[in-house]
mmCIF file of C-alpha atoms in Angstrom:
data_model
loop_
_atom_site.group_PDB
_atom_site.id
_atom_site.type_symbol
_atom_site.label_atom_id
_atom_site.label_comp_id
_atom_site.label_asym_id
_atom_site.label_seq_id
_atom_site.Cartn_x
_atom_site.Cartn_y
_atom_site.Cartn_z
ATOM 1 C CA UNK V 1 3.495 14.890 10.474
ATOM 2 C CA UNK V 2 5.077 17.216 7.928
ATOM 3 C CA UNK V 3 5.827 19.803 10.630
ATOM 4 C CA UNK V 4 7.277 17.136 12.929
ATOM 5 C CA UNK V 5 9.561 15.919 10.127
ATOM 6 C CA UNK V 6 10.633 19.462 9.275
ATOM 7 C CA UNK V 7 11.433 20.036 12.957
ATOM 8 C CA UNK V 8 13.881 17.139 12.611
ATOM 9 C CA UNK V 9 15.468 18.861 9.572
ATOM 10 C CA UNK V 10 13.788 16.443 7.181
ATOM 11 C CA UNK V 11 12.219 17.541 3.934
ATOM 12 C CA UNK V 12 8.521 16.675 3.639
ATOM 13 C CA UNK V 13 5.423 17.620 1.687
ATOM 14 C CA UNK V 14 1.740 16.886 2.182
ATOM 15 C CA UNK V 15 -0.448 16.019 -0.783
ATOM 16 C CA UNK V 16 -4.106 15.466 0.033
ATOM 17 C CA UNK V 17 -5.082 12.317 -1.869
ATOM 18 C CA UNK V 18 -8.186 10.172 -2.083
ATOM 19 C CA UNK V 19 -6.664 6.811 -3.013
ATOM 20 C CA UNK V 20 -9.957 5.631 -4.448
ATOM 21 C CA UNK V 21 -9.673 8.273 -7.191
ATOM 22 C CA UNK V 22 -7.204 7.351 -9.945
ATOM 23 C CA UNK V 23 -6.479 10.961 -10.936
ATOM 24 C CA UNK V 24 -5.635 11.825 -7.298
ATOM 25 C CA UNK V 25 -3.133 8.952 -7.188
ATOM 26 C CA UNK V 26 -1.487 10.041 -10.414
ATOM 27 C CA UNK V 27 -1.332 13.654 -9.152
ATOM 28 C CA UNK V 28 0.309 12.454 -5.926
ATOM 29 C CA UNK V 29 3.073 10.725 -7.871
ATOM 30 C CA UNK V 30 3.491 13.665 -10.275
ATOM 31 C CA UNK V 31 3.890 16.144 -7.400
ATOM 32 C CA UNK V 32 6.303 13.824 -5.613
ATOM 33 C CA UNK V 33 8.436 13.412 -8.729
ATOM 34 C CA UNK V 34 8.354 17.181 -9.425
ATOM 35 C CA UNK V 35 9.475 17.829 -5.840
ATOM 36 C CA UNK V 36 12.056 15.073 -5.358
ATOM 37 C CA UNK V 37 12.889 13.892 -8.879
ATOM 38 C CA UNK V 38 11.885 10.285 -8.256
ATOM 39 C CA UNK V 39 10.105 7.917 -5.911
ATOM 40 C CA UNK V 40 12.500 5.601 -4.080
ATOM 41 C CA UNK V 41 10.040 4.169 -1.573
ATOM 42 C CA UNK V 42 6.337 3.521 -2.037
ATOM 43 C CA UNK V 43 4.199 2.572 0.953
ATOM 44 C CA UNK V 44 0.776 1.176 0.059
ATOM 45 C CA UNK V 45 -1.496 1.671 3.066
ATOM 46 C CA UNK V 46 -5.180 2.598 2.929
ATOM 47 C CA UNK V 47 -7.797 2.469 5.662
ATOM 48 C CA UNK V 48 -9.516 -0.834 6.144
ATOM 49 C CA UNK V 49 -13.042 -1.714 5.062
ATOM 50 C CA UNK V 50 -15.889 -1.373 7.530
ATOM 51 C CA UNK V 51 -16.212 -4.239 9.995
ATOM 52 C CA UNK V 52 -18.869 -6.870 9.595
ATOM 53 C CA UNK V 53 -19.629 -10.491 8.919
ATOM 54 C CA UNK V 54 -18.561 -11.657 5.467
ATOM 55 C CA UNK V 55 -22.014 -13.157 4.883
ATOM 56 C CA UNK V 56 -23.711 -9.776 5.300
ATOM 57 C CA UNK V 57 -21.244 -7.883 3.097
ATOM 58 C CA UNK V 58 -22.557 -6.810 -0.273
ATOM 59 C CA UNK V 59 -20.698 -6.998 -3.547
ATOM 60 C CA UNK V 60 -20.281 -3.212 -3.397
ATOM 61 C CA UNK V 61 -18.427 -3.562 -0.067
ATOM 62 C CA UNK V 62 -15.898 -5.836 -1.767
ATOM 63 C CA UNK V 63 -15.665 -3.585 -4.841
ATOM 64 C CA UNK V 64 -14.952 -0.494 -2.736
ATOM 65 C CA UNK V 65 -12.335 -2.301 -0.662
ATOM 66 C CA UNK V 66 -10.600 -3.865 -3.651
ATOM 67 C CA UNK V 67 -10.546 -0.552 -5.507
ATOM 68 C CA UNK V 68 -9.131 1.308 -2.509
ATOM 69 C CA UNK V 69 -6.420 -1.263 -1.822
ATOM 70 C CA UNK V 70 -5.599 -3.606 -4.680
ATOM 71 C CA UNK V 71 -6.447 -1.404 -7.665
ATOM 72 C CA UNK V 72 -4.737 1.640 -6.141
ATOM 73 C CA UNK V 73 -1.641 -0.335 -5.202
ATOM 74 C CA UNK V 74 -1.395 -1.734 -8.738
ATOM 75 C CA UNK V 75 -1.767 1.747 -10.233
ATOM 76 C CA UNK V 76 0.858 3.257 -7.933
ATOM 77 C CA UNK V 77 3.331 0.446 -8.567
ATOM 78 C CA UNK V 78 2.881 0.763 -12.339
ATOM 79 C CA UNK V 79 3.423 4.507 -12.045
ATOM 80 C CA UNK V 80 6.591 4.467 -9.907
ATOM 81 C CA UNK V 81 8.247 1.292 -11.167
ATOM 82 C CA UNK V 82 9.834 2.721 -14.343
ATOM 83 C CA UNK V 83 11.666 5.359 -12.289
ATOM 84 C CA UNK V 84 12.746 2.807 -9.709
ATOM 85 C CA UNK V 85 14.071 0.503 -12.426
ATOM 86 C CA UNK V 86 15.984 3.294 -14.166
ATOM 87 C CA UNK V 87 17.466 4.390 -10.810
ATOM 88 C CA UNK V 88 18.397 0.784 -10.014
ATOM 89 C CA UNK V 89 16.774 1.085 -6.595
ATOM 90 C CA UNK V 90 13.312 0.886 -5.132
ATOM 91 C CA UNK V 91 11.278 -0.250 -2.178
ATOM 92 C CA UNK V 92 7.581 -1.086 -2.260
ATOM 93 C CA UNK V 93 6.112 -1.698 1.175
ATOM 94 C CA UNK V 94 2.571 -3.009 1.500
ATOM 95 C CA UNK V 95 0.904 -2.599 4.877
ATOM 96 C CA UNK V 96 -1.478 -5.484 5.495
ATOM 97 C CA UNK V 97 -2.853 -7.298 8.534
ATOM 98 C CA UNK V 98 -2.122 -10.462 10.458
ATOM 99 C CA UNK V 99 -5.532 -11.580 9.204
ATOM 100 C CA UNK V 100 -3.540 -12.934 6.252
ATOM 101 C CA UNK V 101 -2.526 -15.783 8.535
ATOM 102 C CA UNK V 102 -5.635 -16.022 10.688
ATOM 103 C CA UNK V 103 -8.958 -14.300 9.920
ATOM 104 C CA UNK V 104 -10.051 -11.760 12.507
ATOM 105 C CA UNK V 105 -13.612 -12.023 13.786
ATOM 106 C CA UNK V 106 -16.079 -9.540 12.296
ATOM 107 C CA UNK V 107 -13.661 -8.331 9.606
ATOM 108 C CA UNK V 108 -14.898 -10.467 6.709
ATOM 109 C CA UNK V 109 -14.181 -8.101 3.817
ATOM 110 C CA UNK V 110 -10.874 -6.998 5.341
ATOM 111 C CA UNK V 111 -9.719 -10.599 5.883
ATOM 112 C CA UNK V 112 -10.479 -11.390 2.243
ATOM 113 C CA UNK V 113 -8.801 -8.253 0.953
ATOM 114 C CA UNK V 114 -5.604 -8.689 2.988
ATOM 115 C CA UNK V 115 -5.137 -12.186 1.597
ATOM 116 C CA UNK V 116 -5.569 -10.821 -1.919
ATOM 117 C CA UNK V 117 -3.038 -8.051 -1.220
ATOM 118 C CA UNK V 118 -0.492 -10.581 0.052
ATOM 119 C CA UNK V 119 -0.954 -12.781 -3.009
ATOM 120 C CA UNK V 120 -0.702 -9.759 -5.333
ATOM 121 C CA UNK V 121 2.495 -8.522 -3.643
ATOM 122 C CA UNK V 122 4.095 -11.962 -3.866
ATOM 123 C CA UNK V 123 3.095 -12.198 -7.518
ATOM 124 C CA UNK V 124 4.533 -8.817 -8.507
ATOM 125 C CA UNK V 125 7.650 -9.583 -6.515
ATOM 126 C CA UNK V 126 8.294 -12.786 -8.448
ATOM 127 C CA UNK V 127 7.550 -11.136 -11.805
ATOM 128 C CA UNK V 128 9.222 -7.772 -11.318
ATOM 129 C CA UNK V 129 12.200 -8.931 -9.316
ATOM 130 C CA UNK V 130 13.115 -12.279 -10.860
ATOM 131 C CA UNK V 131 16.711 -12.323 -9.708
ATOM 132 C CA UNK V 132 17.979 -12.402 -6.158
ATOM 133 C CA UNK V 133 19.662 -10.418 -4.753
ATOM 134 C CA UNK V 134 18.125 -7.348 -6.301
ATOM 135 C CA UNK V 135 18.317 -3.617 -5.564
ATOM 136 C CA UNK V 136 14.507 -3.699 -5.691
ATOM 137 C CA UNK V 137 12.407 -4.943 -2.780
ATOM 138 C CA UNK V 138 8.703 -5.587 -2.352
ATOM 139 C CA UNK V 139 7.686 -6.296 1.232
ATOM 140 C CA UNK V 140 4.576 -7.037 3.235
ATOM 141 C CA UNK V 141 4.238 -5.641 6.734
ATOM 142 C CA UNK V 142 1.501 -7.275 8.791
ATOM 143 C CA UNK V 143 0.216 -5.101 11.613
ATOM 144 C CA UNK V 144 -2.095 -5.955 14.492
ATOM 145 C CA UNK V 145 -3.255 -3.558 17.176
ATOM 146 C CA UNK V 146 -3.961 -4.945 20.605
ATOM 147 C CA UNK V 147 -5.434 -3.109 23.564
ATOM 148 C CA UNK V 148 -1.904 -2.281 24.729
ATOM 149 C CA UNK V 149 0.347 -1.972 21.706
ATOM 150 C CA UNK V 150 0.886 -2.257 18.002
ATOM 151 C CA UNK V 151 2.813 -5.286 16.792
ATOM 152 C CA UNK V 152 4.505 -5.408 13.412
ATOM 153 C CA UNK V 153 5.130 -8.912 12.122
#
């Protein structure tokens, strides 16, 4: 992706990051700020939990999923928000799933997690951006993949 962006005369860097490791997340933000001076746009998007029935999921399945998504998103927002506020501009985009509206069969942990992510994003939006309109935005993007295409709701 970096090479494709550079071919379009865009500036881009790649920072290998395991979002389940707090120090990796902090390093990602540090490198980004050292390279670009600030973070204007944060996109929270981590791979989904393994499929399966919610009744067969163990507590550890939920803990791993919540750490990878909710905990990491909270950490990243807390890390970039001061710079966004001082710049008077910022976008936080949270990629979730349409399972927020309707659970998807055999994705029990994911369905639960996506609902939690939506609630968290709405909560931070109301707390961090109390006045409308605001130069700050926190959005949810719900994605579903069908056999023919990807739909963004």
